[in-house]
PDB file of C-alpha atoms and ligand atoms in Angstrom:
ATOM      1  CA  MET A 195      70.946 122.224 143.302  1.00  0.00           C
ATOM      2  CA  PRO A 196      70.320 119.036 145.281  1.00  0.00           C
ATOM      3  CA  GLU A 197      71.226 116.002 143.228  1.00  0.00           C
ATOM      4  CA  GLN A 198      67.860 114.414 144.052  1.00  0.00           C
ATOM      5  CA  LEU A 199      66.109 116.748 141.624  1.00  0.00           C
ATOM      6  CA  GLN A 200      67.069 116.453 137.979  1.00  0.00           C
ATOM      7  CA  SER A 201      67.127 119.652 136.000  1.00  0.00           C
ATOM      8  CA  TRP A 202      68.535 120.242 132.552  1.00  0.00           C
ATOM      9  CA  GLU A 203      68.549 122.519 129.509  1.00  0.00           C
ATOM     10  CA  PHE A 204      66.066 121.562 126.800  1.00  0.00           C
ATOM     11  CA  ALA A 205      66.874 124.361 124.391  1.00  0.00           C
ATOM     12  CA  GLU A 206      69.144 127.347 124.939  1.00  0.00           C
ATOM     13  CA  ASN A 207      66.475 129.199 126.956  1.00  0.00           C
ATOM     14  CA  VAL A 208      64.267 126.299 127.993  1.00  0.00           C
ATOM     15  CA  PHE A 209      64.643 124.470 131.271  1.00  0.00           C
ATOM     16  CA  ALA A 210      63.126 121.211 132.419  1.00  0.00           C
ATOM     17  CA  ALA A 211      63.058 119.321 135.683  1.00  0.00           C
ATOM     18  CA  CYS A 212      61.647 116.083 137.007  1.00  0.00           C
ATOM     19  CA  THR A 213      61.031 115.683 140.714  1.00  0.00           C
ATOM     20  CA  ASN A 214      60.954 112.394 142.610  1.00  0.00           C
ATOM     21  CA  ARG A 215      59.822 111.153 146.021  1.00  0.00           C
ATOM     22  CA  ILE A 216      63.085 111.700 147.876  1.00  0.00           C
ATOM     23  CA  GLN A 217      63.420 114.209 150.723  1.00  0.00           C
ATOM     24  CA  GLY A 218      60.174 115.966 151.498  1.00  0.00           C
ATOM     25  CA  TYR A 219      57.647 116.440 154.293  1.00  0.00           C
ATOM     26  CA  SER A 220      54.988 113.835 153.492  1.00  0.00           C
ATOM     27  CA  LYS A 221      54.616 110.601 155.458  1.00  0.00           C
ATOM     28  CA  SER A 222      53.769 107.113 154.177  1.00  0.00           C
ATOM     29  CA  PRO A 223      52.100 106.318 151.794  1.00  0.00           C
ATOM     30  CA  TYR A 224      52.925 109.744 150.332  1.00  0.00           C
ATOM     31  CA  ALA A 225      56.520 109.811 151.494  1.00  0.00           C
ATOM     32  CA  GLU A 226      58.204 111.990 150.925  1.00  0.00           C
ATOM     33  CA  LEU A 227      58.069 114.624 148.182  1.00  0.00           C
ATOM     34  CA  ASN A 228      54.395 114.392 147.214  1.00  0.00           C
ATOM     35  CA  LEU A 229      53.286 117.339 145.051  1.00  0.00           C
ATOM     36  CA  GLY A 230      49.621 116.353 144.627  1.00  0.00           C
ATOM     37  CA  TYR A 231      46.889 117.912 146.780  1.00  0.00           C
ATOM     38  CA  HIS A 232      44.238 115.541 145.419  1.00  0.00           C
ATOM     39  CA  VAL A 233      45.605 112.212 146.695  1.00  0.00           C
ATOM     40  CA  GLY A 234      44.619 112.416 150.386  1.00  0.00           C
ATOM     41  CA  ASP A 235      47.876 113.735 151.830  1.00  0.00           C
ATOM     42  CA  GLU A 236      48.027 116.504 154.465  1.00  0.00           C
ATOM     43  CA  ALA A 237      47.654 119.788 152.566  1.00  0.00           C
ATOM     44  CA  GLU A 238      50.358 121.442 154.675  1.00  0.00           C
ATOM     45  CA  TRP A 239      52.946 118.816 153.693  1.00  0.00           C
ATOM     46  CA  VAL A 240      52.079 119.287 150.024  1.00  0.00           C
ATOM     47  CA  ARG A 241      52.368 123.052 150.364  1.00  0.00           C
ATOM     48  CA  LEU A 242      55.801 122.712 151.968  1.00  0.00           C
ATOM     49  CA  ASN A 243      56.908 120.159 149.359  1.00  0.00           C
ATOM     50  CA  ARG A 244      55.872 122.455 146.506  1.00  0.00           C
ATOM     51  CA  LEU A 245      57.658 125.348 148.162  1.00  0.00           C
ATOM     52  CA  GLN A 246      60.798 123.217 148.575  1.00  0.00           C
ATOM     53  CA  VAL A 247      60.781 122.264 144.887  1.00  0.00           C
ATOM     54  CA  LYS A 248      60.228 125.872 143.816  1.00  0.00           C
ATOM     55  CA  THR A 249      63.174 126.990 145.930  1.00  0.00           C
ATOM     56  CA  GLN A 250      65.525 124.143 145.010  1.00  0.00           C
ATOM     57  CA  LEU A 251      64.883 124.503 141.287  1.00  0.00           C
ATOM     58  CA  ALA A 252      64.818 128.317 141.487  1.00  0.00           C
ATOM     59  CA  LEU A 253      61.534 128.354 139.580  1.00  0.00           C
ATOM     60  CA  PRO A 254      60.618 131.849 138.330  1.00  0.00           C
ATOM     61  CA  THR A 255      56.950 131.499 139.425  1.00  0.00           C
ATOM     62  CA  GLU A 256      54.531 129.023 140.951  1.00  0.00           C
ATOM     63  CA  PRO A 257      53.952 126.221 138.415  1.00  0.00           C
ATOM     64  CA  HIS A 258      50.687 126.161 136.455  1.00  0.00           C
ATOM     65  CA  TRP A 259      49.221 123.002 137.976  1.00  0.00           C
ATOM     66  CA  LEU A 260      46.356 121.332 136.130  1.00  0.00           C
ATOM     67  CA  ASN A 261      43.331 119.371 137.274  1.00  0.00           C
ATOM     68  CA  GLN A 262      44.234 116.312 135.216  1.00  0.00           C
ATOM     69  CA  VAL A 263      41.332 114.124 134.122  1.00  0.00           C
ATOM     70  CA  HIS A 264      42.873 111.597 131.655  1.00  0.00           C
ATOM     71  CA  GLY A 265      41.454 113.473 128.690  1.00  0.00           C
ATOM     72  CA  SER A 266      42.940 115.198 125.652  1.00  0.00           C
ATOM     73  CA  GLN A 267      42.378 118.869 126.498  1.00  0.00           C
ATOM     74  CA  VAL A 268      45.550 120.970 126.033  1.00  0.00           C
ATOM     75  CA  ILE A 269      45.334 124.597 127.134  1.00  0.00           C
ATOM     76  CA  GLU A 270      47.430 127.651 126.401  1.00  0.00           C
ATOM     77  CA  ILE A 271      49.003 129.390 129.386  1.00  0.00           C
ATOM     78  CA  THR A 272      48.834 133.097 128.661  1.00  0.00           C
ATOM     79  CA  LYS A 273      49.205 134.946 131.933  1.00  0.00           C
ATOM     80  CA  VAL A 274      50.191 134.650 135.563  1.00  0.00           C
ATOM     81  CA  GLY A 275      47.960 134.174 138.568  1.00  0.00           C
ATOM     82  CA  THR A 276      44.390 133.695 137.378  1.00  0.00           C
ATOM     83  CA  GLY A 277      43.845 131.648 140.539  1.00  0.00           C
ATOM     84  CA  MET A 278      42.010 129.017 138.498  1.00  0.00           C
ATOM     85  CA  ILE A 279      43.179 125.436 138.217  1.00  0.00           C
ATOM     86  CA  PRO A 280      41.983 124.431 134.757  1.00  0.00           C
ATOM     87  CA  GLU A 281      40.736 120.964 133.910  1.00  0.00           C
ATOM     88  CA  ALA A 282      43.173 119.750 131.277  1.00  0.00           C
ATOM     89  CA  ASP A 283      45.877 117.162 130.641  1.00  0.00           C
ATOM     90  CA  GLY A 284      48.306 119.390 128.845  1.00  0.00           C
ATOM     91  CA  SER A 285      49.465 122.972 128.631  1.00  0.00           C
ATOM     92  CA  TYR A 286      51.666 125.065 126.364  1.00  0.00           C
ATOM     93  CA  THR A 287      53.017 128.567 126.162  1.00  0.00           C
ATOM     94  CA  THR A 288      55.281 130.912 124.262  1.00  0.00           C
ATOM     95  CA  MET A 289      55.747 133.114 127.340  1.00  0.00           C
ATOM     96  CA  VAL A 290      58.856 133.314 129.489  1.00  0.00           C
ATOM     97  CA  ASN A 291      58.817 132.544 133.222  1.00  0.00           C
ATOM     98  CA  GLU A 292      55.591 130.523 133.087  1.00  0.00           C
ATOM     99  CA  VAL A 293      56.206 127.047 134.513  1.00  0.00           C
ATOM    100  CA  LEU A 294      54.244 124.196 132.924  1.00  0.00           C
ATOM    101  CA  ALA A 295      53.639 121.249 135.254  1.00  0.00           C
ATOM    102  CA  ILE A 296      52.372 117.681 134.952  1.00  0.00           C
ATOM    103  CA  GLN A 297      51.810 115.413 137.983  1.00  0.00           C
ATOM    104  CA  VAL A 298      52.196 111.673 137.612  1.00  0.00           C
ATOM    105  CA  ALA A 299      52.570 108.346 139.389  1.00  0.00           C
ATOM    106  CA  ASP A 300      52.738 105.828 136.465  1.00  0.00           C
ATOM    107  CA  CYS A 301      51.255 107.862 133.609  1.00  0.00           C
ATOM    108  CA  LEU A 302      53.948 109.268 131.344  1.00  0.00           C
ATOM    109  CA  PRO A 303      54.921 112.902 131.639  1.00  0.00           C
ATOM    110  CA  ILE A 304      55.880 114.198 128.179  1.00  0.00           C
ATOM    111  CA  LEU A 305      57.685 117.498 127.688  1.00  0.00           C
ATOM    112  CA  ILE A 306      58.022 119.097 124.252  1.00  0.00           C
ATOM    113  CA  SER A 307      60.036 122.137 123.224  1.00  0.00           C
ATOM    114  CA  ALA A 308      60.724 123.887 119.972  1.00  0.00           C
ATOM    115  CA  VAL A 309      64.423 123.421 119.286  1.00  0.00           C
ATOM    116  CA  ASN A 310      64.677 127.211 118.887  1.00  0.00           C
ATOM    117  CA  GLY A 311      63.008 127.668 122.286  1.00  0.00           C
ATOM    118  CA  SER A 312      60.011 129.591 120.940  1.00  0.00           C
ATOM    119  CA  GLU A 313      57.316 127.410 122.511  1.00  0.00           C
ATOM    120  CA  ILE A 314      56.981 124.652 125.103  1.00  0.00           C
ATOM    121  CA  MET A 315      54.383 122.029 126.029  1.00  0.00           C
ATOM    122  CA  ALA A 316      53.788 119.547 128.854  1.00  0.00           C
ATOM    123  CA  LEU A 317      51.445 116.545 128.528  1.00  0.00           C
ATOM    124  CA  HIS A 318      49.972 113.993 130.939  1.00  0.00           C
ATOM    125  CA  ALA A 319      49.967 110.760 128.962  1.00  0.00           C
ATOM    126  CA  GLY A 320      48.273 107.740 130.458  1.00  0.00           C
ATOM    127  CA  TRP A 321      46.631 105.224 128.164  1.00  0.00           C
ATOM    128  CA  ARG A 322      43.301 107.047 128.196  1.00  0.00           C
ATOM    129  CA  SER A 323      44.823 110.408 127.259  1.00  0.00           C
ATOM    130  CA  LEU A 324      46.956 108.831 124.556  1.00  0.00           C
ATOM    131  CA  GLN A 325      43.964 106.980 123.164  1.00  0.00           C
ATOM    132  CA  ALA A 326      41.925 110.201 123.297  1.00  0.00           C
ATOM    133  CA  GLY A 327      44.568 111.856 121.103  1.00  0.00           C
ATOM    134  CA  ILE A 328      46.394 114.148 123.499  1.00  0.00           C
ATOM    135  CA  ILE A 329      49.635 113.999 121.498  1.00  0.00           C
ATOM    136  CA  GLN A 330      47.881 114.834 118.225  1.00  0.00           C
ATOM    137  CA  GLN A 331      45.893 117.591 119.965  1.00  0.00           C
ATOM    138  CA  GLY A 332      49.038 118.967 121.533  1.00  0.00           C
ATOM    139  CA  LEU A 333      51.185 118.930 118.396  1.00  0.00           C
ATOM    140  CA  SER A 334      48.424 120.650 116.409  1.00  0.00           C
ATOM    141  CA  ARG A 335      48.721 123.660 118.746  1.00  0.00           C
ATOM    142  CA  LEU A 336      52.445 124.156 118.143  1.00  0.00           C
ATOM    143  CA  GLY A 337      53.682 126.284 115.277  1.00  0.00           C
ATOM    144  CA  SER A 338      57.223 124.963 115.111  1.00  0.00           C
ATOM    145  CA  ASN A 339      58.112 121.960 112.969  1.00  0.00           C
ATOM    146  CA  ASP A 340      61.426 121.404 114.706  1.00  0.00           C
ATOM    147  CA  LEU A 341      60.521 119.888 118.075  1.00  0.00           C
ATOM    148  CA  ARG A 342      62.314 117.969 120.785  1.00  0.00           C
ATOM    149  CA  ALA A 343      60.381 115.656 123.136  1.00  0.00           C
ATOM    150  CA  TRP A 344      61.168 113.978 126.458  1.00  0.00           C
ATOM    151  CA  ILE A 345      59.330 110.952 127.810  1.00  0.00           C
ATOM    152  CA  GLY A 346      59.713 110.788 131.575  1.00  0.00           C
ATOM    153  CA  PRO A 347      59.411 108.100 134.252  1.00  0.00           C
ATOM    154  CA  GLY A 348      56.213 106.072 134.041  1.00  0.00           C
ATOM    155  CA  ILE A 349      55.016 102.511 134.225  1.00  0.00           C
ATOM    156  CA  ARG A 350      56.836 100.622 131.508  1.00  0.00           C
ATOM    157  CA  GLN A 351      56.110  97.443 129.631  1.00  0.00           C
ATOM    158  CA  CYS A 352      57.974  95.360 132.223  1.00  0.00           C
ATOM    159  CA  HIS A 353      55.192  96.130 134.735  1.00  0.00           C
ATOM    160  CA  PHE A 354      52.188  97.443 132.799  1.00  0.00           C
ATOM    161  CA  GLU A 355      49.995  94.354 132.744  1.00  0.00           C
ATOM    162  CA  VAL A 356      46.588  95.132 131.283  1.00  0.00           C
ATOM    163  CA  GLY A 357      43.335  93.241 130.868  1.00  0.00           C
ATOM    164  CA  LEU A 358      41.530  91.996 127.790  1.00  0.00           C
ATOM    165  CA  GLU A 359      39.612  95.235 127.350  1.00  0.00           C
ATOM    166  CA  LEU A 360      42.745  97.008 126.136  1.00  0.00           C
ATOM    167  CA  TYR A 361      43.763  94.390 123.586  1.00  0.00           C
ATOM    168  CA  LYS A 362      41.253  95.809 121.133  1.00  0.00           C
ATOM    169  CA  VAL A 363      42.288  99.388 121.829  1.00  0.00           C
ATOM    170  CA  PHE A 364      45.993  99.199 120.964  1.00  0.00           C
ATOM    171  CA  ASP A 365      47.747  97.565 118.037  1.00  0.00           C
ATOM    172  CA  GLU A 366      49.190  94.147 118.874  1.00  0.00           C
ATOM    173  CA  THR A 367      52.718  95.388 118.214  1.00  0.00           C
ATOM    174  CA  TYR A 368      52.580  97.264 121.549  1.00  0.00           C
ATOM    175  CA  PHE A 369      52.001  94.122 123.630  1.00  0.00           C
ATOM    176  CA  CYS A 370      54.259  91.396 124.947  1.00  0.00           C
ATOM    177  CA  PRO A 371      53.285  88.313 127.016  1.00  0.00           C
ATOM    178  CA  GLY A 372      52.612  88.936 130.718  1.00  0.00           C
ATOM    179  CA  ASP A 373      52.988  86.668 133.733  1.00  0.00           C
ATOM    180  CA  ASP A 374      50.290  84.268 132.564  1.00  0.00           C
ATOM    181  CA  ALA A 375      48.288  83.417 129.474  1.00  0.00           C
ATOM    182  CA  GLN A 376      45.446  85.744 130.490  1.00  0.00           C
ATOM    183  CA  HIS A 377      47.515  88.903 130.463  1.00  0.00           C
ATOM    184  CA  LEU A 378      49.677  90.978 128.170  1.00  0.00           C
ATOM    185  CA  ASN A 379      51.952  93.892 128.986  1.00  0.00           C
ATOM    186  CA  LEU A 380      51.474  97.184 127.165  1.00  0.00           C
ATOM    187  CA  ASP A 381      54.327  99.364 125.899  1.00  0.00           C
ATOM    188  CA  LEU A 382      52.764 102.756 126.553  1.00  0.00           C
ATOM    189  CA  ALA A 383      56.005 104.679 126.026  1.00  0.00           C
ATOM    190  CA  GLY A 384      56.599 102.944 122.706  1.00  0.00           C
ATOM    191  CA  TYR A 385      53.095 103.898 121.625  1.00  0.00           C
ATOM    192  CA  ALA A 386      53.638 107.499 122.738  1.00  0.00           C
ATOM    193  CA  ALA A 387      56.966 107.684 120.908  1.00  0.00           C
ATOM    194  CA  ASP A 388      55.353 106.397 117.708  1.00  0.00           C
ATOM    195  CA  LEU A 389      52.598 109.024 117.991  1.00  0.00           C
ATOM    196  CA  LEU A 390      55.241 111.712 118.422  1.00  0.00           C
ATOM    197  CA  ARG A 391      57.136 110.442 115.349  1.00  0.00           C
ATOM    198  CA  LYS A 392      53.928 110.345 113.310  1.00  0.00           C
ATOM    199  CA  GLY A 393      53.411 113.960 114.365  1.00  0.00           C
ATOM    200  CA  GLY A 394      56.839 114.872 113.009  1.00  0.00           C
ATOM    201  CA  VAL A 395      58.875 114.789 116.225  1.00  0.00           C
ATOM    202  CA  THR A 396      62.006 112.788 115.545  1.00  0.00           C
ATOM    203  CA  ASP A 397      64.194 114.114 118.346  1.00  0.00           C
ATOM    204  CA  ILE A 398      62.878 112.052 121.281  1.00  0.00           C
ATOM    205  CA  ILE A 399      64.630 111.536 124.585  1.00  0.00           C
ATOM    206  CA  ASP A 400      63.138 108.549 126.419  1.00  0.00           C
ATOM    207  CA  THR A 401      64.248 108.184 130.038  1.00  0.00           C
ATOM    208  CA  GLN A 402      63.160 104.511 129.924  1.00  0.00           C
ATOM    209  CA  ILE A 403      62.569 104.746 133.678  1.00  0.00           C
ATOM    210  CA  CYS A 404      59.858 102.480 135.102  1.00  0.00           C
ATOM    211  CA  THR A 405      58.066 103.819 138.181  1.00  0.00           C
ATOM    212  CA  VAL A 406      57.467 100.275 139.478  1.00  0.00           C
ATOM    213  CA  CYS A 407      61.056  99.127 138.948  1.00  0.00           C
ATOM    214  CA  CYS A 408      62.292 102.390 140.499  1.00  0.00           C
ATOM    215  CA  ASN A 409      59.674 102.712 143.241  1.00  0.00           C
ATOM    216  CA  ASP A 410      62.282 103.820 145.776  1.00  0.00           C
ATOM    217  CA  THR A 411      62.736 106.950 143.679  1.00  0.00           C
ATOM    218  CA  TYR A 412      59.310 107.511 142.064  1.00  0.00           C
ATOM    219  CA  PHE A 413      55.691 107.086 143.093  1.00  0.00           C
ATOM    220  CA  SER A 414      53.689 104.264 141.477  1.00  0.00           C
ATOM    221  CA  HIS A 415      49.913 104.199 141.822  1.00  0.00           C
ATOM    222  CA  ARG A 416      49.759 100.722 140.310  1.00  0.00           C
ATOM    223  CA  LEU A 417      52.162  99.281 142.856  1.00  0.00           C
ATOM    224  CA  GLU A 418      51.187 101.254 145.939  1.00  0.00           C
ATOM    225  CA  GLY A 419      47.538 102.244 145.603  1.00  0.00           C
ATOM    226  CA  PRO A 420      47.145 105.575 147.408  1.00  0.00           C
ATOM    227  CA  THR A 421      50.461 107.366 147.028  1.00  0.00           C
ATOM    228  CA  GLY A 422      52.016 110.680 146.072  1.00  0.00           C
ATOM    229  CA  ARG A 423      52.687 112.395 142.760  1.00  0.00           C
ATOM    230  CA  PHE A 424      55.959 113.610 141.303  1.00  0.00           C
ATOM    231  CA  ALA A 425      56.099 116.233 138.584  1.00  0.00           C
ATOM    232  CA  ALA A 426      57.706 117.149 135.303  1.00  0.00           C
ATOM    233  CA  LEU A 427      58.243 120.892 134.942  1.00  0.00           C
ATOM    234  CA  LEU A 428      59.140 122.996 131.896  1.00  0.00           C
ATOM    235  CA  TRP A 429      59.763 126.713 131.551  1.00  0.00           C
ATOM    236  CA  LYS A 430      61.381 129.333 129.349  1.00  0.00           C
ATOM    237  CA  ALA A 431      63.878 131.815 130.728  1.00  0.00           C
ATOM    238  CA  ASN A 432      64.636 135.255 129.390  1.00  0.00           C
TER     239      ASN A 432
HETATM  240 ZN1   ZN B 851      59.195  97.932 135.521  1.00  0.00          ZN
END
């Protein structure tokens, strides 16, 4: 296991990993380990990067990539190899050896697992998806009441300056002053964590990693414009 890729046990039979931008085939501005086909990178580099991740993490199958649209649709993964890439911002399964995958470059990847390992879920949580209710939608699909959640690298309050249009959307408790009087910074991860708690998830691991602060390691769309995507992956083993 290369130390560049983090992988860890979520429950006894549940494994998670978060990729980064280090050591892959893509060139600037996608350098190096871009996993997104949709961002303008050479398709061959993305294919090789995905293959590298699959090999390095010893993934049981090709991940179930989603066509993420900043919505609240969460789909169940029921079988291998349909060949379709569904339009959704979250997926879940009770099956073994099916790899859930979320691509990000500032939006929060959120992984959720039943503590007993019976079911797993991966969510793409930018402000639009969170506002659209993706966490509530997702939690309503899970049968277990004993859940563990992980909030991955994303743009954090230190760098998430937003305009006036969002002040009405989120409660004032999630804002702090920005660089000037015209702007406030939004605590998206804090909002996501509160939604998880309201949904009954009390066991929350927050990486507290900011993709802008840690841009050498992770892609940031806000900072870089066109850039790559890293991924959070979650799967159950036998
Ligand atoms: Zn930051």
